[in-house]
mmCIF file of C-alpha atoms and ligand atoms in Angstrom:
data_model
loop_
_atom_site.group_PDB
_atom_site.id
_atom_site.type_symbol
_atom_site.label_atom_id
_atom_site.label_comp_id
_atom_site.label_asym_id
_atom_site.label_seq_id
_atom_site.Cartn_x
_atom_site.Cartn_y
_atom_site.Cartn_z
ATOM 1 C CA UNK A 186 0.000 0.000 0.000
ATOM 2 C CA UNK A 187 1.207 3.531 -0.605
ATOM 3 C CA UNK A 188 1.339 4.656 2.867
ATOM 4 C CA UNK A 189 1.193 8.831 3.288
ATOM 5 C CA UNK A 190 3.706 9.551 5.838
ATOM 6 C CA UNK A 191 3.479 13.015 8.131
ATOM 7 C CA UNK A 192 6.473 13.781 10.095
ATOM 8 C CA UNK A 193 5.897 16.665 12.678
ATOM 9 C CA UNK A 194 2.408 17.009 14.423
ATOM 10 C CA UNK A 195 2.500 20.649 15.350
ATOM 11 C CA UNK A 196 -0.035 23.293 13.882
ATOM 12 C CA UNK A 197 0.541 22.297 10.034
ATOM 13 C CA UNK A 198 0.686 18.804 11.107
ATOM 14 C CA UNK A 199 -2.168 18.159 12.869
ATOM 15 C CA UNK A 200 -4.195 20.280 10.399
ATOM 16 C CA UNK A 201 -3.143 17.872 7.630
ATOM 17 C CA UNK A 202 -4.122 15.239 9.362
ATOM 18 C CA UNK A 203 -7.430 16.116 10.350
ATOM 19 C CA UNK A 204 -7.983 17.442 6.539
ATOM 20 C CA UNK A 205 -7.044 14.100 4.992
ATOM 21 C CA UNK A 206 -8.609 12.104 6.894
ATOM 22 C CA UNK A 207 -12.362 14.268 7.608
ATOM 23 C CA UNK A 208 -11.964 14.859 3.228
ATOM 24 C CA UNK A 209 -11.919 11.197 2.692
ATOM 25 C CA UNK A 210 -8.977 11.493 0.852
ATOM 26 C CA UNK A 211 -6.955 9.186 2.940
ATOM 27 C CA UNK A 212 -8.178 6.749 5.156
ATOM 28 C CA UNK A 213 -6.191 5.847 8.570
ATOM 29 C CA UNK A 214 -4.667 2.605 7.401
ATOM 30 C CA UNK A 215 -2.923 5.159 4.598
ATOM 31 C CA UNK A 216 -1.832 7.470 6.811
ATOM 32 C CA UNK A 217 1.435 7.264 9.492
ATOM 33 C CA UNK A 218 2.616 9.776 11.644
ATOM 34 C CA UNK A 219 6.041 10.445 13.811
ATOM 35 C CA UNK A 220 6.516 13.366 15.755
ATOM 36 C CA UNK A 221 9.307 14.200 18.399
ATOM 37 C CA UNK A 222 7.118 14.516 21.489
ATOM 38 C CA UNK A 223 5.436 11.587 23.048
ATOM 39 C CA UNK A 224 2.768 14.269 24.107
ATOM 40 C CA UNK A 225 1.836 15.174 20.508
ATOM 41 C CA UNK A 226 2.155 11.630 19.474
ATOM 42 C CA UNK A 227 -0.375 10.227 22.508
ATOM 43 C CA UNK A 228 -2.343 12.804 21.516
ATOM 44 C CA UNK A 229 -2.882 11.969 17.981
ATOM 45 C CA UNK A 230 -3.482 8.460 18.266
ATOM 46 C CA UNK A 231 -6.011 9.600 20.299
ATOM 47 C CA UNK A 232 -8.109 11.774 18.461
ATOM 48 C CA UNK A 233 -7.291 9.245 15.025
ATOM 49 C CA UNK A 234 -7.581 5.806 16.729
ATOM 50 C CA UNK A 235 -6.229 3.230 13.390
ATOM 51 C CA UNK A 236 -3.370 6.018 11.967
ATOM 52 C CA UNK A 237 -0.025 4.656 12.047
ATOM 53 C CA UNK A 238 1.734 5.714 14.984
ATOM 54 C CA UNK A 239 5.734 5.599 14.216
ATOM 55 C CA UNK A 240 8.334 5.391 17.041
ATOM 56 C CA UNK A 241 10.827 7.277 14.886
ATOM 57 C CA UNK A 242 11.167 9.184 11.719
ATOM 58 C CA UNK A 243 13.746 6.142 10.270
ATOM 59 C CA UNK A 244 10.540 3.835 11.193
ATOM 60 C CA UNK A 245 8.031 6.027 9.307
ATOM 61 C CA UNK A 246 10.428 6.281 6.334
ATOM 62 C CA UNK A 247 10.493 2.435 6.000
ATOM 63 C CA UNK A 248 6.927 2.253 5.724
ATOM 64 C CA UNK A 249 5.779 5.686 3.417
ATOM 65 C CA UNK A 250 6.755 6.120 -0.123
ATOM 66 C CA UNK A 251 5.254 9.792 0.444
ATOM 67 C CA UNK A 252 6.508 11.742 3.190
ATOM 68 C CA UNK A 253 5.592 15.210 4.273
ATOM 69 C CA UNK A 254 7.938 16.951 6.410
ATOM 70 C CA UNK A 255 6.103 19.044 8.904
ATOM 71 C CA UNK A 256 8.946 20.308 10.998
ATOM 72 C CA UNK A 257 10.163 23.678 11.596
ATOM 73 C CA UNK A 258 13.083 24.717 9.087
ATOM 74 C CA UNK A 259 15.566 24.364 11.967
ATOM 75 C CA UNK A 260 14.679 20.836 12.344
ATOM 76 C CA UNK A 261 14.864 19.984 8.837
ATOM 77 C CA UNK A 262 18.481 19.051 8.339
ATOM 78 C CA UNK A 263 18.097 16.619 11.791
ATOM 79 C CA UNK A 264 14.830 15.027 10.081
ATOM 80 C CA UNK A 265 16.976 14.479 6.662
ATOM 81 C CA UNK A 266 19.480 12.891 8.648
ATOM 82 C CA UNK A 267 17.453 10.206 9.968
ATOM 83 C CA UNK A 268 15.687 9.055 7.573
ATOM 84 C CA UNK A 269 17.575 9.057 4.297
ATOM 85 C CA UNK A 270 19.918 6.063 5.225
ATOM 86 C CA UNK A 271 16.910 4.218 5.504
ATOM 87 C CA UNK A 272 15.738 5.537 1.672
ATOM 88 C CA UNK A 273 15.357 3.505 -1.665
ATOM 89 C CA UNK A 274 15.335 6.656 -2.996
ATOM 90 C CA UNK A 275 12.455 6.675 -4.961
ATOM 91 C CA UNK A 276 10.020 8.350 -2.737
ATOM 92 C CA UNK A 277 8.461 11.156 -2.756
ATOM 93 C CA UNK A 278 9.575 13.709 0.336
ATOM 94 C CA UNK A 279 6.887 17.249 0.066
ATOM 95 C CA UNK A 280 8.497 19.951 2.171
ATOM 96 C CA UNK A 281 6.587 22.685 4.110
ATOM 97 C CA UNK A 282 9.671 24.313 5.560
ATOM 98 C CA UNK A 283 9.898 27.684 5.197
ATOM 99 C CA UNK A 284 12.979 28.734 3.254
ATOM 100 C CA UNK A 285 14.394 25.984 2.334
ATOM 101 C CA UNK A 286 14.790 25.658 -1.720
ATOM 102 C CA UNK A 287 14.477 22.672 -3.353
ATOM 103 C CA UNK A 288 18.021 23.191 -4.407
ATOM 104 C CA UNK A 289 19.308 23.215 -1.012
ATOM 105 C CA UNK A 290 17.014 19.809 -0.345
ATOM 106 C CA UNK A 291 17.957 18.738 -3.477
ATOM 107 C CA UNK A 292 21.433 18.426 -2.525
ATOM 108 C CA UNK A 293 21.309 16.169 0.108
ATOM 109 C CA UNK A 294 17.717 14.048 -1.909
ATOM 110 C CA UNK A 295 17.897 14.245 -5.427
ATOM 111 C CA UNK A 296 15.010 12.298 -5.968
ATOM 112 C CA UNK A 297 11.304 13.544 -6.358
ATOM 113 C CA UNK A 298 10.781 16.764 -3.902
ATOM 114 C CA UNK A 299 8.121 19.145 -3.673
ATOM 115 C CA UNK A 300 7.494 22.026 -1.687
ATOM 116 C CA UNK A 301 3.504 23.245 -0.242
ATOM 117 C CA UNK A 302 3.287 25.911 1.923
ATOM 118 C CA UNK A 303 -0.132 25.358 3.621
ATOM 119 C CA UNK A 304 -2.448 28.132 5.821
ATOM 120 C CA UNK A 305 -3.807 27.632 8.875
ATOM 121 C CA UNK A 306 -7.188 29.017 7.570
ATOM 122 C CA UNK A 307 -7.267 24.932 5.812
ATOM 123 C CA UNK A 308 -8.389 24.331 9.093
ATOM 124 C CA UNK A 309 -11.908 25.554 8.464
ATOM 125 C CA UNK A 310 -12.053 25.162 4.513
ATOM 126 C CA UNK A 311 -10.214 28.187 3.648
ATOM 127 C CA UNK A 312 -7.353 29.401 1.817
ATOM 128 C CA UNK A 313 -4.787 28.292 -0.556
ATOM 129 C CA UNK A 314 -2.195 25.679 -0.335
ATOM 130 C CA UNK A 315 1.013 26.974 -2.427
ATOM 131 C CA UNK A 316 2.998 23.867 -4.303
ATOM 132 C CA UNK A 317 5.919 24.054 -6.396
ATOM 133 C CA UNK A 318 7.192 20.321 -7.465
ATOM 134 C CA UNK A 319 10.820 19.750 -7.983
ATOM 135 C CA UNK A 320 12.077 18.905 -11.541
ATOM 136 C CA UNK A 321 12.233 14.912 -10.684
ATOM 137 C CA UNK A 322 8.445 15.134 -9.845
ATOM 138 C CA UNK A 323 6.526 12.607 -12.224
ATOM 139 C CA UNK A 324 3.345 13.478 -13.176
ATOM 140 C CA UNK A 325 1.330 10.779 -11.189
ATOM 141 C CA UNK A 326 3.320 11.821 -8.273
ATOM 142 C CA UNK A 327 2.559 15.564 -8.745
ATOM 143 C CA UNK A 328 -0.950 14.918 -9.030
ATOM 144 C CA UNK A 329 -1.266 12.866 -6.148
ATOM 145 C CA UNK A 330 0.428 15.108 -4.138
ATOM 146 C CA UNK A 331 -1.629 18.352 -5.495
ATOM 147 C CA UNK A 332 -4.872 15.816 -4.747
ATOM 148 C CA UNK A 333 -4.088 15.369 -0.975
ATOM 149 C CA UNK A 334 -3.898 18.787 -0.515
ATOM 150 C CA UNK A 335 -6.555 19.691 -2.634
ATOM 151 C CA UNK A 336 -8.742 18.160 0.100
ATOM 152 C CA UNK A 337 -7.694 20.949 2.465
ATOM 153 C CA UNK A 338 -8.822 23.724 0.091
ATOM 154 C CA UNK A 339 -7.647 25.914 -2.818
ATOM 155 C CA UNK A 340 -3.891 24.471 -3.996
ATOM 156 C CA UNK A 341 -2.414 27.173 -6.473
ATOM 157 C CA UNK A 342 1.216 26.265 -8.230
ATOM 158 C CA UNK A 343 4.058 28.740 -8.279
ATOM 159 C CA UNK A 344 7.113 29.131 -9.565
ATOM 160 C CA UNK A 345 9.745 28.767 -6.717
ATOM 161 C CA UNK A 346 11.127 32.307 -7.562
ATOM 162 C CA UNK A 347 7.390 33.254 -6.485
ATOM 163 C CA UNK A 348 7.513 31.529 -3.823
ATOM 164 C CA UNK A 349 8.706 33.355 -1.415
ATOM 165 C CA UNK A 350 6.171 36.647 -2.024
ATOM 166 C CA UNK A 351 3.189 34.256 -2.261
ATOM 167 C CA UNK A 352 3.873 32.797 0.888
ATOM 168 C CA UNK A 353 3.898 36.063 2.687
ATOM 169 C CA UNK A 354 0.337 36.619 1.865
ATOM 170 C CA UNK A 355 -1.450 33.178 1.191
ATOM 171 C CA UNK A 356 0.161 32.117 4.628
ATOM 172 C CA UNK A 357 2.011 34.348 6.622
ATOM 173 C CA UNK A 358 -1.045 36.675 5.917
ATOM 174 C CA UNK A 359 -3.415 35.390 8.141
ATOM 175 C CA UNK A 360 -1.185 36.087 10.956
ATOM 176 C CA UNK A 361 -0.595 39.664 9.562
ATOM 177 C CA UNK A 362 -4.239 40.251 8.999
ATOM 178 C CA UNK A 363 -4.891 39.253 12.438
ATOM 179 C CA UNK A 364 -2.373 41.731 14.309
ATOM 180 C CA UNK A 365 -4.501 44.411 12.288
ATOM 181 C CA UNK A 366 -7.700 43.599 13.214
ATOM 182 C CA UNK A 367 -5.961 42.915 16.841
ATOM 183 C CA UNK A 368 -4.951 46.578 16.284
ATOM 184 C CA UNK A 369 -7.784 48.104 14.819
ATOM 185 C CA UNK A 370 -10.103 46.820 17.826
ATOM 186 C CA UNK A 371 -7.817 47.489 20.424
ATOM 187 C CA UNK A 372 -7.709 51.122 19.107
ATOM 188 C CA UNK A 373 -11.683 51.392 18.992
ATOM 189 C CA UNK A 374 -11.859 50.185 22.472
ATOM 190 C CA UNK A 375 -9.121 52.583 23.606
ATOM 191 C CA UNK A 376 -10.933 55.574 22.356
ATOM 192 C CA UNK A 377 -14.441 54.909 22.880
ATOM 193 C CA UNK A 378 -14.685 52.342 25.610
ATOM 194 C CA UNK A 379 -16.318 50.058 23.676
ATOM 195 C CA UNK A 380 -15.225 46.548 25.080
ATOM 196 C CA UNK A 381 -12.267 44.868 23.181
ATOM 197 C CA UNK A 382 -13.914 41.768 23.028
ATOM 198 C CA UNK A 383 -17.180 43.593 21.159
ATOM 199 C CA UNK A 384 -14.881 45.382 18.938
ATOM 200 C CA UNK A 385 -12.741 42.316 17.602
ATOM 201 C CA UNK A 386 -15.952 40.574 17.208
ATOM 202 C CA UNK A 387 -17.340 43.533 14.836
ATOM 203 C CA UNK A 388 -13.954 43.987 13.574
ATOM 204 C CA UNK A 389 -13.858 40.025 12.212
ATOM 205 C CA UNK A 390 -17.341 40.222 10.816
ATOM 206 C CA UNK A 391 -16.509 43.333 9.090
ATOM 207 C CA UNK A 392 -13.326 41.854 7.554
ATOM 208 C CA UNK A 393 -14.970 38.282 6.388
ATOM 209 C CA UNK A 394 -17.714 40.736 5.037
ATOM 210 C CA UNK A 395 -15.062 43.041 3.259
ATOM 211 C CA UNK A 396 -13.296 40.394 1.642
ATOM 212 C CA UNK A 397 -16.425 38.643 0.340
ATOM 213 C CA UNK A 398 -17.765 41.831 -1.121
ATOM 214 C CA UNK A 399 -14.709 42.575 -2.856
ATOM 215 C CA UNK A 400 -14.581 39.041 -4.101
ATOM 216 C CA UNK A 401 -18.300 38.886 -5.391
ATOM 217 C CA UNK A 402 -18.130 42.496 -7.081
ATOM 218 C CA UNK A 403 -14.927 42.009 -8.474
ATOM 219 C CA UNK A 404 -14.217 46.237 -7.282
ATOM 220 C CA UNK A 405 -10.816 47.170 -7.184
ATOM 221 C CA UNK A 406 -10.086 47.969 -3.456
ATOM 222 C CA UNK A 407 -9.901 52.003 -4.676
ATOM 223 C CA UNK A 408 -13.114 51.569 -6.206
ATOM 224 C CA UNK A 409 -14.807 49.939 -3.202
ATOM 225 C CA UNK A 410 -12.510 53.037 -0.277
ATOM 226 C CA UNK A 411 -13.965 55.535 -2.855
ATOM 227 C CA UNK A 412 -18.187 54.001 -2.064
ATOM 228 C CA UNK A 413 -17.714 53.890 1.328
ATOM 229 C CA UNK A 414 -15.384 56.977 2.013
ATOM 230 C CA UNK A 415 -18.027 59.516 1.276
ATOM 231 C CA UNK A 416 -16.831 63.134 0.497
ATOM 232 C CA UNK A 417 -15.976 65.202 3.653
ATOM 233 C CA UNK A 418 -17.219 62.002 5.753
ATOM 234 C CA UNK A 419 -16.033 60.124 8.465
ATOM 235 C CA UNK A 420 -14.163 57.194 6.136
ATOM 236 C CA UNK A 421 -12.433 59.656 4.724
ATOM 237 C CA UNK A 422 -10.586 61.063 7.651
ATOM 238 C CA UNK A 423 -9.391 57.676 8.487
ATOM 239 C CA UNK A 424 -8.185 56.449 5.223
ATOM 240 C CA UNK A 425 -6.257 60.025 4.719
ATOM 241 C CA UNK A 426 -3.945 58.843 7.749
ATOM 242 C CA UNK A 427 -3.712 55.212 7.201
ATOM 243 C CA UNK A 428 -2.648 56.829 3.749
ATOM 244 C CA UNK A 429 0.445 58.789 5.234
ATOM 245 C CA UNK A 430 1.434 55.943 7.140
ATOM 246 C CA UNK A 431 0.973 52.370 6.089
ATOM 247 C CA UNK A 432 3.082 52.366 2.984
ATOM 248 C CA UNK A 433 6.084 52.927 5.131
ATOM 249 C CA UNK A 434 5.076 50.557 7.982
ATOM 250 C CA UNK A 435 4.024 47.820 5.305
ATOM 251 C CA UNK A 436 7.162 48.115 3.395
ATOM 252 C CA UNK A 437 9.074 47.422 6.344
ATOM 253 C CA UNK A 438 6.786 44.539 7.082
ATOM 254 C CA UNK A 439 7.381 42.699 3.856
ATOM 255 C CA UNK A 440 11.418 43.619 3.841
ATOM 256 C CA UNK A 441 11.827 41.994 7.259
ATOM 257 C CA UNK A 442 10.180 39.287 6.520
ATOM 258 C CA UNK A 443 11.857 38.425 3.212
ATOM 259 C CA UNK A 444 14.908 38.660 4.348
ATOM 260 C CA UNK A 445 13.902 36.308 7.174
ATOM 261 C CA UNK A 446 12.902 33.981 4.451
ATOM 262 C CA UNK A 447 16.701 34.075 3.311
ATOM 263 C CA UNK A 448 17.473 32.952 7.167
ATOM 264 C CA UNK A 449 15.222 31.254 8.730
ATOM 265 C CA UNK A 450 16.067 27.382 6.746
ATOM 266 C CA UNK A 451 19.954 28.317 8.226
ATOM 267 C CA UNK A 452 20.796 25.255 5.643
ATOM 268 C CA UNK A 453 24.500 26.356 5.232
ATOM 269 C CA UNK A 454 26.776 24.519 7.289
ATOM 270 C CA UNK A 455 24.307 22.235 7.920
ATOM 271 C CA UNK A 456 24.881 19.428 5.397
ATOM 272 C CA UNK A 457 24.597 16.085 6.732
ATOM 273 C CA UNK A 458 26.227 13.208 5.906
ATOM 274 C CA UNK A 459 24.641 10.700 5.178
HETATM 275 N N1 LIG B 128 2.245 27.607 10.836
HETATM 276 C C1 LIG B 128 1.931 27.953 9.577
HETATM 277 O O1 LIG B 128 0.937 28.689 9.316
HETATM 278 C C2 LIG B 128 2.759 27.452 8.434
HETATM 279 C C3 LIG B 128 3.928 26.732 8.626
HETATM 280 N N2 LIG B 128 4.654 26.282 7.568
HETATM 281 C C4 LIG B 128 5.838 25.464 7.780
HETATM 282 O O2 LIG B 128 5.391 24.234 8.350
HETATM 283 C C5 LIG B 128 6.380 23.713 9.231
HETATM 284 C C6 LIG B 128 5.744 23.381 10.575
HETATM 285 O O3 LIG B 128 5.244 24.575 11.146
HETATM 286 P P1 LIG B 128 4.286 24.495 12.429
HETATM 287 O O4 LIG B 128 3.366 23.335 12.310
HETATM 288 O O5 LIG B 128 3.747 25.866 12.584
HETATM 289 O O6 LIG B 128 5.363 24.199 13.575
HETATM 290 P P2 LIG B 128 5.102 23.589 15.030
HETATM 291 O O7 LIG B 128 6.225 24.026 15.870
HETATM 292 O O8 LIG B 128 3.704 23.859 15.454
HETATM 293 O O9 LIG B 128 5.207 22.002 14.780
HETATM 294 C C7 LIG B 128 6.421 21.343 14.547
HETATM 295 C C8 LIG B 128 6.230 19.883 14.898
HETATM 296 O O10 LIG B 128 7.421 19.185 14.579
HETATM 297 C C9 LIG B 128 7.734 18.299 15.633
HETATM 298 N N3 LIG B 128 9.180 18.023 15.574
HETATM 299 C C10 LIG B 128 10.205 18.849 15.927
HETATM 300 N N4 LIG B 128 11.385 18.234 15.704
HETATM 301 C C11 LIG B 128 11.093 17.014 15.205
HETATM 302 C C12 LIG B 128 11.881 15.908 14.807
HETATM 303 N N5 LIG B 128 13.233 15.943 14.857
HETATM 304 N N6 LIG B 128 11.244 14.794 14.372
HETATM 305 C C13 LIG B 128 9.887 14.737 14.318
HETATM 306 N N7 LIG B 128 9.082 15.749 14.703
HETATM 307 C C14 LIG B 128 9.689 16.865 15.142
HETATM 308 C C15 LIG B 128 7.298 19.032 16.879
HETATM 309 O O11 LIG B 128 7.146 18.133 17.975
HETATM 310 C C16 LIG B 128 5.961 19.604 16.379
HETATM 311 O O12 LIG B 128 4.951 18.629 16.480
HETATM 312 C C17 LIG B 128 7.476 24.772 9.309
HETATM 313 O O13 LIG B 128 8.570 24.352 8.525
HETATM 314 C C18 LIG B 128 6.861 26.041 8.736
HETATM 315 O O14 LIG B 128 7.804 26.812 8.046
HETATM 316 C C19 LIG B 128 4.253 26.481 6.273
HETATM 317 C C20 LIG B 128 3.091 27.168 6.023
HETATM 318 C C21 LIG B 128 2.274 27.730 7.080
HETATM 319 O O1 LIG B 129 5.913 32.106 9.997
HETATM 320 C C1 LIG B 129 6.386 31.121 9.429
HETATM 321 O O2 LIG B 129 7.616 30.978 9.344
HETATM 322 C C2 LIG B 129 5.454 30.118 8.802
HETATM 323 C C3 LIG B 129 5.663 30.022 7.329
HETATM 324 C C4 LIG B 129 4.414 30.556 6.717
HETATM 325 C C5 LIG B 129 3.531 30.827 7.829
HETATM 326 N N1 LIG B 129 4.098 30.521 8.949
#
């Protein structure tokens, strides 16, 4: 059987998990999971009585011809390390490290690799999964790969020189958007006494709202400020400061966190040697 195998069972993990199996996709006999803490693992076998529960990452990689590696990017290189001795070779390893290229991965695997960059919004339904397939990816095994996550939601394919920018909204955007309507609440509340916990509830209905109106119309967001800013109004005011000030504080935003990107895999020096 081709066994899916999920190293990692953090917040991408477990997501995946509870996305293949709820779709349908996979059932729990296809599915086997390693993870470093015995907490995370208890607790998975738990909530998914019948998935494959594997001692070690070597263990899962004897048993999974695809593996997804759901570890942080600093933990990458340690993951590699176990379980390539164990290896034909001809499986199928899908990445969701941050920053880390398929070149770098493909120097220590040069077999078929693929990178997705999931969002947490799967969790409900929502959102688009970002995969870019290495140039050893066969067709059967791109599609199967594309399928599984697929059941989470949207999957959109990039270039790996988009990568990188599509990332920082399709996935690193939730987090963003949520600091602003954190923000934007908070503020209300501050100035009017509203409570905070009114205000981030009007504030997220408001947004979901926003977004499906722009969707549905297709308007331009300077089509839609210009309806609801109305001449010498009360919109107006605001959106002449945020105006003044967000292009700076947003072009910050997306500079730090590029070159993050650039850092945050730390792959050199950290060959292995397998
Ligand atoms: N959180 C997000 O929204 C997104 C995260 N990613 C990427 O997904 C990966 C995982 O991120 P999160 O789930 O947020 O991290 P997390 O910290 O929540 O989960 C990491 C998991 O890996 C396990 N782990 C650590 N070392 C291990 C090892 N040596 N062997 C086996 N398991 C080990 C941990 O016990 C934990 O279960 C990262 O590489 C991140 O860049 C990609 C897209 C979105
Ligand atoms: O913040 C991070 O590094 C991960 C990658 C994309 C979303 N979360």
């Amino acid at each position: 059987m081709d066994r899916v195998g999920l190293i990692g069972y953090g917040h991408m993990g477990s997501m995946l998990v509870n996305g293949f199996l709820t779709s349908g996709i996979l059932s729990t006999d296809e599915l086997v999971v390693a993870t470093k803490s015995l907490e995370s693992r208890n607790a998975c076998a738990a909530a998914w009585p019948g998935v494959g529960i594997a001692r070690t990452n070597a263990e899962l990689a004897r048993q999974c011809r695809t593996i997804i590696i759901a570890v942080r990017p600093q933990e990458m290189a340690t993951v590699l390390n176990e379980i390539l001795p164990v290896m034909d070779g001809d499986e199928h390893i899908v990445s969701l490290a941050a920053g880390i290229s398929l070149k770098d991965l493909e120097s220590v695997f040069p077999g078929s690799l693929t990178r997705a960059i999931p969002t947490i919004t799967s969790t409900v339904g929502q959102g688009t999964t970002l995969v870019c397939h290495g140039r050893q990816v066969d067709i059967n095994s791109a599609l199967r790969v594309e399928g599984l996550f697929s059941s989470l939601g949207n999957v959109v394919l990039v270039s790996e020189e988009e990568l990188p920018a599509a990332m920082l909204l399709s996935s690193c955007g939730p987090g963003l958007l949520a600091v602003i309507i954190d923000e934007l609440a908070g503020a209300t509340a501050r100035a009017s006494g509203l409570p905070k916990d009114r205000a981030i509830g009007l504030t997220m209905e408001m947004v979901a709202a926003t977004a499906a109106y722009l969707r549905e119309t297709g308007r331009r967001p300077g089509e839609m400020i210009e309806e609801v800013a109305t001449g010498g109004g009360v919109t107006e005011a605001g959106v002449r400061k945020l105006r003044e000030r967000l292009p700076g504080v947003f072009d910050e935003t997306i500079i730090s966190m590029l070159e993050r990107c650039n850092t945050v895999g730390a792959w050199s020096g950290r060959r292995t040697d397998f």
